[in-house]
PDB file of C-alpha atoms in Angstrom:
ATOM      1  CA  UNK A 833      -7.561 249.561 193.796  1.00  0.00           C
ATOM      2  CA  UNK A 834      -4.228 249.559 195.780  1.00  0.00           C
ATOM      3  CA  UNK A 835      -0.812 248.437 194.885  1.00  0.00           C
ATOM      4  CA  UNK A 836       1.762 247.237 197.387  1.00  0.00           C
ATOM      5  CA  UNK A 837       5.131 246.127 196.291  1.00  0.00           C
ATOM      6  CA  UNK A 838       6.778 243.357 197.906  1.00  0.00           C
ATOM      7  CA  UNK A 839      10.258 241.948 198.291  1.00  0.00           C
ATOM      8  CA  UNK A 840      11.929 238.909 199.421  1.00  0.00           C
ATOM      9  CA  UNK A 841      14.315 238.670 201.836  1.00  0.00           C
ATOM     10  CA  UNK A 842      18.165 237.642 200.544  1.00  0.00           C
ATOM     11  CA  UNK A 843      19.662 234.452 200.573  1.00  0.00           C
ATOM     12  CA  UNK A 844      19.682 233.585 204.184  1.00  0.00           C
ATOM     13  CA  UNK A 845      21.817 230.657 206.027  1.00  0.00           C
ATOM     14  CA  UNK A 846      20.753 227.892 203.436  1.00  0.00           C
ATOM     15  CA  UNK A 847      20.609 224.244 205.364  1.00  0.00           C
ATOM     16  CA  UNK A 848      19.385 225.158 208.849  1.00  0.00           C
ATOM     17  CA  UNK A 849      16.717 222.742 209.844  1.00  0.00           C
ATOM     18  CA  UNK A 850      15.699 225.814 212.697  1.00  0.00           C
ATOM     19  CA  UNK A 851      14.554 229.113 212.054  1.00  0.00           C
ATOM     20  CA  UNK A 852      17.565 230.443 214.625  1.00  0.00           C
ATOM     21  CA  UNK A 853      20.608 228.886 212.374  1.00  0.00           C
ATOM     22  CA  UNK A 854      18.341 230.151 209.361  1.00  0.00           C
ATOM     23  CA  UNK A 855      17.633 233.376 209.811  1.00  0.00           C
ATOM     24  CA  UNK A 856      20.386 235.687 209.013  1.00  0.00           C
ATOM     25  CA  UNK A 857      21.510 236.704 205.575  1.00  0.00           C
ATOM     26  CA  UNK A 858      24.162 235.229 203.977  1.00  0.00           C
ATOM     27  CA  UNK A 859      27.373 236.699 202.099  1.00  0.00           C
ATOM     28  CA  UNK A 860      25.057 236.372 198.800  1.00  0.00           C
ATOM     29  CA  UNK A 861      21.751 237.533 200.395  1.00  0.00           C
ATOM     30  CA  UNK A 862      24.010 240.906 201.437  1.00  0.00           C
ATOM     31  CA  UNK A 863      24.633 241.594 197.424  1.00  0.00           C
ATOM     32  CA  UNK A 864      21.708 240.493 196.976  1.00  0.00           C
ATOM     33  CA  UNK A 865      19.825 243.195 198.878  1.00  0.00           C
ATOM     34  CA  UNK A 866      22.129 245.745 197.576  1.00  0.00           C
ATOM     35  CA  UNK A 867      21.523 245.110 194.359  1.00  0.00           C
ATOM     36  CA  UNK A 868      18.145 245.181 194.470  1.00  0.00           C
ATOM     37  CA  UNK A 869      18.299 248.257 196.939  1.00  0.00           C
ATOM     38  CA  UNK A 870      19.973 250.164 194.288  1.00  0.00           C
ATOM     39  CA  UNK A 871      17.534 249.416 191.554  1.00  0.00           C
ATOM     40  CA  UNK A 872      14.267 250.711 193.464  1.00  0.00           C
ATOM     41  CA  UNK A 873      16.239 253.871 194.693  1.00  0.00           C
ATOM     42  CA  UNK A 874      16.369 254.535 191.424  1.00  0.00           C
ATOM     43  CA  UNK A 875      12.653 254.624 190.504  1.00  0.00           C
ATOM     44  CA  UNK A 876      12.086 257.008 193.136  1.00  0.00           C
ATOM     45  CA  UNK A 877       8.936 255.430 194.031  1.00  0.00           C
ATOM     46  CA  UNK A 878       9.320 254.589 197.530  1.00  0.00           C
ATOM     47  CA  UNK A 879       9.070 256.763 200.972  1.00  0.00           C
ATOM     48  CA  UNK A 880       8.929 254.388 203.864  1.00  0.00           C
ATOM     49  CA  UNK A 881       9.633 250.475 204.089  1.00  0.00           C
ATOM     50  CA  UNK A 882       7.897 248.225 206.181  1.00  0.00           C
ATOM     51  CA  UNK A 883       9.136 244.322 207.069  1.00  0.00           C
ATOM     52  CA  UNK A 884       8.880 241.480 209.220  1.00  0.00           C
ATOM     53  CA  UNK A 885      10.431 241.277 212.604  1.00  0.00           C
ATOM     54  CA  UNK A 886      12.836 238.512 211.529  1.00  0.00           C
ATOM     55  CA  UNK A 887      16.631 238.809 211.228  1.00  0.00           C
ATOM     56  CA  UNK A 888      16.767 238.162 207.540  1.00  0.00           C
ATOM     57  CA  UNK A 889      14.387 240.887 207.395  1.00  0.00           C
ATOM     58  CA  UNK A 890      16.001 243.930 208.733  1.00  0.00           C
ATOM     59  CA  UNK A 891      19.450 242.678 207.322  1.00  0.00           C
ATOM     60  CA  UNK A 892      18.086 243.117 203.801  1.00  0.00           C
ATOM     61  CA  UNK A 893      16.698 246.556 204.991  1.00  0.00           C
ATOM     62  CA  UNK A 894      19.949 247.526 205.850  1.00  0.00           C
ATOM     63  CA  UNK A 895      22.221 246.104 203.077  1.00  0.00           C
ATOM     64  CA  UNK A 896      19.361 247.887 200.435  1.00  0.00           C
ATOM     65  CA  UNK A 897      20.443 251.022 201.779  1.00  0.00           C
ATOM     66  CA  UNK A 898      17.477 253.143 200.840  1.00  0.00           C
ATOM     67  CA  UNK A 899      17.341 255.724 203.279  1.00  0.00           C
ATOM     68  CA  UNK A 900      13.830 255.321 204.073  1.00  0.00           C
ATOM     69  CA  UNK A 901      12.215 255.218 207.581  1.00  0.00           C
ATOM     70  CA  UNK A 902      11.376 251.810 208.015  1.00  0.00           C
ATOM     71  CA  UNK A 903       8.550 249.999 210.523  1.00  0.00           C
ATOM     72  CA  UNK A 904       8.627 246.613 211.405  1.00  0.00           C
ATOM     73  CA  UNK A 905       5.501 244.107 211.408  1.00  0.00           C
ATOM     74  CA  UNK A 906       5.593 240.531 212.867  1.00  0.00           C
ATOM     75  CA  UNK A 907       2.582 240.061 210.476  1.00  0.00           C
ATOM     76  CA  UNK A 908       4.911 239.873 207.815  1.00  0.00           C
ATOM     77  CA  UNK A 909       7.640 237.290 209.275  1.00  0.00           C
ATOM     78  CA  UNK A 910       6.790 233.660 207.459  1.00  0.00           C
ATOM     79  CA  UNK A 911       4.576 230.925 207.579  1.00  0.00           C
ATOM     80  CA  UNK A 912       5.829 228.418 210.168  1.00  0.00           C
ATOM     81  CA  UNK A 913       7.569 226.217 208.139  1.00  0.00           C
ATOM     82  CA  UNK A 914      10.436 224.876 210.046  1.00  0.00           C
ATOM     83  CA  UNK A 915       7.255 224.002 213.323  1.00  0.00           C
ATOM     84  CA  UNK A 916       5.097 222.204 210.421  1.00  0.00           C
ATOM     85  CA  UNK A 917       8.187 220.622 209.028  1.00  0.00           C
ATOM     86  CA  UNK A 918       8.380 219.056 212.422  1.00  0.00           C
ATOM     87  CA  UNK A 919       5.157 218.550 212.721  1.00  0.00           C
ATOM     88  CA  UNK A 920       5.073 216.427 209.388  1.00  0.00           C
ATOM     89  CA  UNK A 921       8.070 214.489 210.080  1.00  0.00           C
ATOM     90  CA  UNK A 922       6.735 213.326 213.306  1.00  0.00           C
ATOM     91  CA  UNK A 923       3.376 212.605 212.237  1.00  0.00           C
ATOM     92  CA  UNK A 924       3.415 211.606 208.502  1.00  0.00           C
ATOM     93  CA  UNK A 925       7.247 210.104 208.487  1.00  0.00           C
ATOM     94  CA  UNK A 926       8.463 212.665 206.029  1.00  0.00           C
ATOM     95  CA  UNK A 927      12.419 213.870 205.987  1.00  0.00           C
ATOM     96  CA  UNK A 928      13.588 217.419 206.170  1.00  0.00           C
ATOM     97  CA  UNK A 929      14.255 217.978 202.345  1.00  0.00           C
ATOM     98  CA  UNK A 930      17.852 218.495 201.538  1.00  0.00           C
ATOM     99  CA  UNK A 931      17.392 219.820 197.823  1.00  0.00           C
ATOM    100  CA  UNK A 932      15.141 221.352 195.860  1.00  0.00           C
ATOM    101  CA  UNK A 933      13.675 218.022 194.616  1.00  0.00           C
ATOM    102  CA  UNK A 934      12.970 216.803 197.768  1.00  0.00           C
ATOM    103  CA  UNK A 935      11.279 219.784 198.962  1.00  0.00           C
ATOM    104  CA  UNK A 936       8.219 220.243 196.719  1.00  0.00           C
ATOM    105  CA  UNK A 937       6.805 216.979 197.833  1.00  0.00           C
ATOM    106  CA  UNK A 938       7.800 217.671 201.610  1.00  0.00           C
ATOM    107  CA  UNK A 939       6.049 221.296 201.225  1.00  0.00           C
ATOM    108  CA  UNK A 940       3.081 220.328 198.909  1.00  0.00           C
ATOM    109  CA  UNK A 941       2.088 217.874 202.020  1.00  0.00           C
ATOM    110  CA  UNK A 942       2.990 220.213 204.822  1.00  0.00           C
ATOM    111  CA  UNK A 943       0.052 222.822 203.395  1.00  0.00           C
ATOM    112  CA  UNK A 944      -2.082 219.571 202.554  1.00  0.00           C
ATOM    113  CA  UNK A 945      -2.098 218.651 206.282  1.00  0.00           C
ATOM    114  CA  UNK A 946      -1.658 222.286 207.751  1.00  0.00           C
ATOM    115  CA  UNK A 947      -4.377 222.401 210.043  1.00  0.00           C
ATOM    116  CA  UNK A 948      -4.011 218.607 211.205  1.00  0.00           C
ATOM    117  CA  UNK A 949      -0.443 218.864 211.763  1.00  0.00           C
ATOM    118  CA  UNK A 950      -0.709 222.539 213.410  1.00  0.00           C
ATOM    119  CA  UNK A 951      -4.150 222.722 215.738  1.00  0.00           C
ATOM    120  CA  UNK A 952      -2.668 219.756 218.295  1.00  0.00           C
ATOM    121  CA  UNK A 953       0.573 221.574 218.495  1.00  0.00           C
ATOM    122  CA  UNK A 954      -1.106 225.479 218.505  1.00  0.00           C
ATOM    123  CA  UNK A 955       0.362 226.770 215.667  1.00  0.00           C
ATOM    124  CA  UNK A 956      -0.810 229.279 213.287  1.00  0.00           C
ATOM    125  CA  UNK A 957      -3.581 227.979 210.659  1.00  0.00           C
ATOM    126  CA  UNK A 958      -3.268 229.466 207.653  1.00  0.00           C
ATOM    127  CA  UNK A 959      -6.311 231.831 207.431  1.00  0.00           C
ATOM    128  CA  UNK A 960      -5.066 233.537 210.852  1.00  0.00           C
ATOM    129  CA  UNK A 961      -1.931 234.341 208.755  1.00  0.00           C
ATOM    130  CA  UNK A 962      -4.065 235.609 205.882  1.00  0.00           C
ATOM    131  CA  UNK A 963      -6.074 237.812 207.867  1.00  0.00           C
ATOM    132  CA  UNK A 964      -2.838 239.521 209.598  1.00  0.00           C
ATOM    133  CA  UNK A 965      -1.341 240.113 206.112  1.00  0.00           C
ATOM    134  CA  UNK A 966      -4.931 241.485 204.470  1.00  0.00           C
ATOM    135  CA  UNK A 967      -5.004 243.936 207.781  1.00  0.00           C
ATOM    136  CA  UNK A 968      -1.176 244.897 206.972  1.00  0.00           C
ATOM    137  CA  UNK A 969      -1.825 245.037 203.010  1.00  0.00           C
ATOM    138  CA  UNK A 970      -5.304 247.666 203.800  1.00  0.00           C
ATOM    139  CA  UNK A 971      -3.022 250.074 206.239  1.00  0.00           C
ATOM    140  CA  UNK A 972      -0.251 250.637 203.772  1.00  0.00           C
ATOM    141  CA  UNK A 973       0.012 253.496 200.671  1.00  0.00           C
ATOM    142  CA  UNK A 974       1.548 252.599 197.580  1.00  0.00           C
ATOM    143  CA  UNK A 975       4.809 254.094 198.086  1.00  0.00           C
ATOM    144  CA  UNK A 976       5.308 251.844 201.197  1.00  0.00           C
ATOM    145  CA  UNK A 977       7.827 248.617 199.959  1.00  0.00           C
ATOM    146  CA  UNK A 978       7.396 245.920 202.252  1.00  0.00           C
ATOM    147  CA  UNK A 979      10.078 242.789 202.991  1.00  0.00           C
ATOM    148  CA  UNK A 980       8.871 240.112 203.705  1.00  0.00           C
ATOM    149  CA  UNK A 981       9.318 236.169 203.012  1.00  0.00           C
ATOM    150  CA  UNK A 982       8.894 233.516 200.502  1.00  0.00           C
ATOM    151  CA  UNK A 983       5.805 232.010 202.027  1.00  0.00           C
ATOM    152  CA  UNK A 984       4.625 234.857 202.811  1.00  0.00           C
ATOM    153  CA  UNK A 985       4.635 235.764 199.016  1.00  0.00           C
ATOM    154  CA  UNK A 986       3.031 232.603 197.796  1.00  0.00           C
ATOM    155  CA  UNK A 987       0.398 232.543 200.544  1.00  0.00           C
ATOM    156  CA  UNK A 988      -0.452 235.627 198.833  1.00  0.00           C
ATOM    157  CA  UNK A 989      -0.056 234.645 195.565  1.00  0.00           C
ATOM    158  CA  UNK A 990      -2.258 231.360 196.780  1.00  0.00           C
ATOM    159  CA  UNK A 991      -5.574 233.740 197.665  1.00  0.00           C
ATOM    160  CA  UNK A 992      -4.979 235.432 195.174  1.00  0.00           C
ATOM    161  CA  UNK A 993      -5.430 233.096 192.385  1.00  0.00           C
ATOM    162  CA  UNK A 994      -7.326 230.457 194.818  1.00  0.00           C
ATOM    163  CA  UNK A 995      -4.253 227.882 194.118  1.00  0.00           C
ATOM    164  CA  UNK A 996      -4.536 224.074 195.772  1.00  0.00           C
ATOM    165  CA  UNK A 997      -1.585 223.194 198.345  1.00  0.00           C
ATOM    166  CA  UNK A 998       0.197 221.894 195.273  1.00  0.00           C
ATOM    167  CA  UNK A 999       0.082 224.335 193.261  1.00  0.00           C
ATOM    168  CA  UNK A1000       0.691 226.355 195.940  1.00  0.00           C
ATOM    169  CA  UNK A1001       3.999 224.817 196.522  1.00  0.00           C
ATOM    170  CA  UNK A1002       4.679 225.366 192.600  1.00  0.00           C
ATOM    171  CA  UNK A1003       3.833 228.611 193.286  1.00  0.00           C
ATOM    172  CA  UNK A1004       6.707 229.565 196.054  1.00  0.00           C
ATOM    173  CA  UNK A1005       9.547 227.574 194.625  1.00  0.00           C
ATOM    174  CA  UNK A1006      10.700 229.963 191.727  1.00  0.00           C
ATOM    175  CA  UNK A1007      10.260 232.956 194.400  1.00  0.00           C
ATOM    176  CA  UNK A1008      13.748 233.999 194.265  1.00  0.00           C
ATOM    177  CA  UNK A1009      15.918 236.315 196.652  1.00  0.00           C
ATOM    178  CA  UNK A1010      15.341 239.999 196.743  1.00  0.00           C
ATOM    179  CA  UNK A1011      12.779 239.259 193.668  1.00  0.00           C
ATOM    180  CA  UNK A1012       9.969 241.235 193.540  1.00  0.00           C
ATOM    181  CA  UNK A1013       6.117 241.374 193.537  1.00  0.00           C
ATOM    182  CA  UNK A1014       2.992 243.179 193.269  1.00  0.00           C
ATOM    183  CA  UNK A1015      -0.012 242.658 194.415  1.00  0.00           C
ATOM    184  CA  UNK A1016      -3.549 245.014 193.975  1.00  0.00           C
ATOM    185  CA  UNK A1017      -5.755 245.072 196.555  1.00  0.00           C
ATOM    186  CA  UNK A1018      -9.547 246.148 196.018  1.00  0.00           C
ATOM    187  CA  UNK A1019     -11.317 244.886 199.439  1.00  0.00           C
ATOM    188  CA  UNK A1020     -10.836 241.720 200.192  1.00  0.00           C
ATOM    189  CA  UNK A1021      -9.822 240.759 196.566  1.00  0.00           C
ATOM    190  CA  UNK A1022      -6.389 240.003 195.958  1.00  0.00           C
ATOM    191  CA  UNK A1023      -4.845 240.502 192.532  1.00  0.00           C
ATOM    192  CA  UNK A1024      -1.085 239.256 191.104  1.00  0.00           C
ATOM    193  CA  UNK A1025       0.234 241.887 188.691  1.00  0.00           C
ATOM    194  CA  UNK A1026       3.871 241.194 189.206  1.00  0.00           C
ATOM    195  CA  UNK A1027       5.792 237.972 190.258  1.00  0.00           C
ATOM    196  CA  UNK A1028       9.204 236.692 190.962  1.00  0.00           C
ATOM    197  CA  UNK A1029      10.763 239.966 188.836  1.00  0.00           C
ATOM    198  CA  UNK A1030      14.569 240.076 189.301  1.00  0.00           C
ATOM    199  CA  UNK A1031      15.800 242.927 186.704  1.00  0.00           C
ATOM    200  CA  UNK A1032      18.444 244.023 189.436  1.00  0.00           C
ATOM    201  CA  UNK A1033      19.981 240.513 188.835  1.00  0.00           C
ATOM    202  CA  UNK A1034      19.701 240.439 185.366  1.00  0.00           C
ATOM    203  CA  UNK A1035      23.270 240.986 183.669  1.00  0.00           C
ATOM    204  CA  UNK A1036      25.589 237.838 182.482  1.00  0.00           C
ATOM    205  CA  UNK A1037      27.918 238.264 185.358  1.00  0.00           C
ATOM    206  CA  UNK A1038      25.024 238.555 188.187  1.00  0.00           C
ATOM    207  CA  UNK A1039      23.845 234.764 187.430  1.00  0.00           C
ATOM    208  CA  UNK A1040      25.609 233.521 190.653  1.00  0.00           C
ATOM    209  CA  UNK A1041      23.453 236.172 192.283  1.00  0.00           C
ATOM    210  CA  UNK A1042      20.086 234.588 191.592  1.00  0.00           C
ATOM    211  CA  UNK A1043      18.988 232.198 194.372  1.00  0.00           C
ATOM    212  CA  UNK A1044      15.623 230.596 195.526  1.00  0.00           C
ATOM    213  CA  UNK A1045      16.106 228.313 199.005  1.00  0.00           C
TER     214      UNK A1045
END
């Protein structure tokens, strides 16, 4: 059985309703991923990196500072959240969320209808995604740490633990920036044996430092 470590991006441009006004790291995200860079230099368990394609991606790459060779994998980027959210709004009448109240509801229904909202328009299904990430998670040796993205982490998590779209959406929201996962890997079986861990923001005076959309 294989373990892969995973990290969220940092705080990126919070209120975009695009993924081009989102995706760059904010001020935040930057201390974020240094923080957090620092901390797994430290356990000297890491030789390579891999991430997503995006922006947000290579920014938190960059601010961690490692020193590691680092690949990039457009397997890895996110689910296509901002083309469902469209999708939903236009179909089902739903409003971008604007909080963090508003958006469990708003994301709960955009994996409900996934492959209604998605197949008209030709966007990714879900188990496409899945596939791409079980191919990445198979090619990779433990002392790879891969970046990646929120929904990216819970679809995971979701297979995993074979979670409905609600709980699913449960699942993602405490996901916070630059925290960190693990996932073991026997096959096609998926196993959770670390989630949403944050000890690099874990002193009094780092509190402002923990973020989740």
């Amino acid at each position: 059985m294989k373990t892969i470590t995973i990290v969220r991006h940092g705080k990126a441009m919070t209120g975009a309703t695009d993924e081009q006004s989102y995706d760059n790291l904010s001020e935040i995200g930057q201390l974020q991923a240094e923080n957090v860079g620092s901390y797994l230099k430290a356990t000297g368990k890491y030789q390579r990196v891999i991430s997503g394609t995006m922006n947000r991606h290579r920014q938190t790459v960059e601010h961690a500072n490692m020193g590691l060779p680092h690949t990039q994998d457009a397997r890895l980027n996110e689910i296509p959240f901002f083309e469902l959210g469209r999708a939903l709004i236009e179909d089902k009448g739903f409003s971008f969320p604007n909080d963090d109240k508003a958006f469990e509801p708003f994301f709960t229904a955009m994996l409900t209808h996934w492959p209604a909202l998605a197949v008209p328009r030709g966007i990714l299904l879900r188990d496409q995604i899945m596939h791409g990430l079980l191919e990445v998670l198979r090619s990779l040796e433990e002392d790879t740490l891969v970046v990646s993205s929120g929904g990216i982490i819970g679809l995971l998590g979701a297979y995993a633990l074979d979670l409905s779209p609600a709980a699913t959406a449960k699942f993602v929201i405490p996901v916070a920036h630059t925290s960190i996962h693990r996932f073991s890997l026997s096959g096609d079986r998926l196993f959770v044996t670390k989630y949403c861990s944050i000890p690099h923001l874990d002193r009094a005076d780092q509190r402002d430092l923990v973020t989740f959309a």
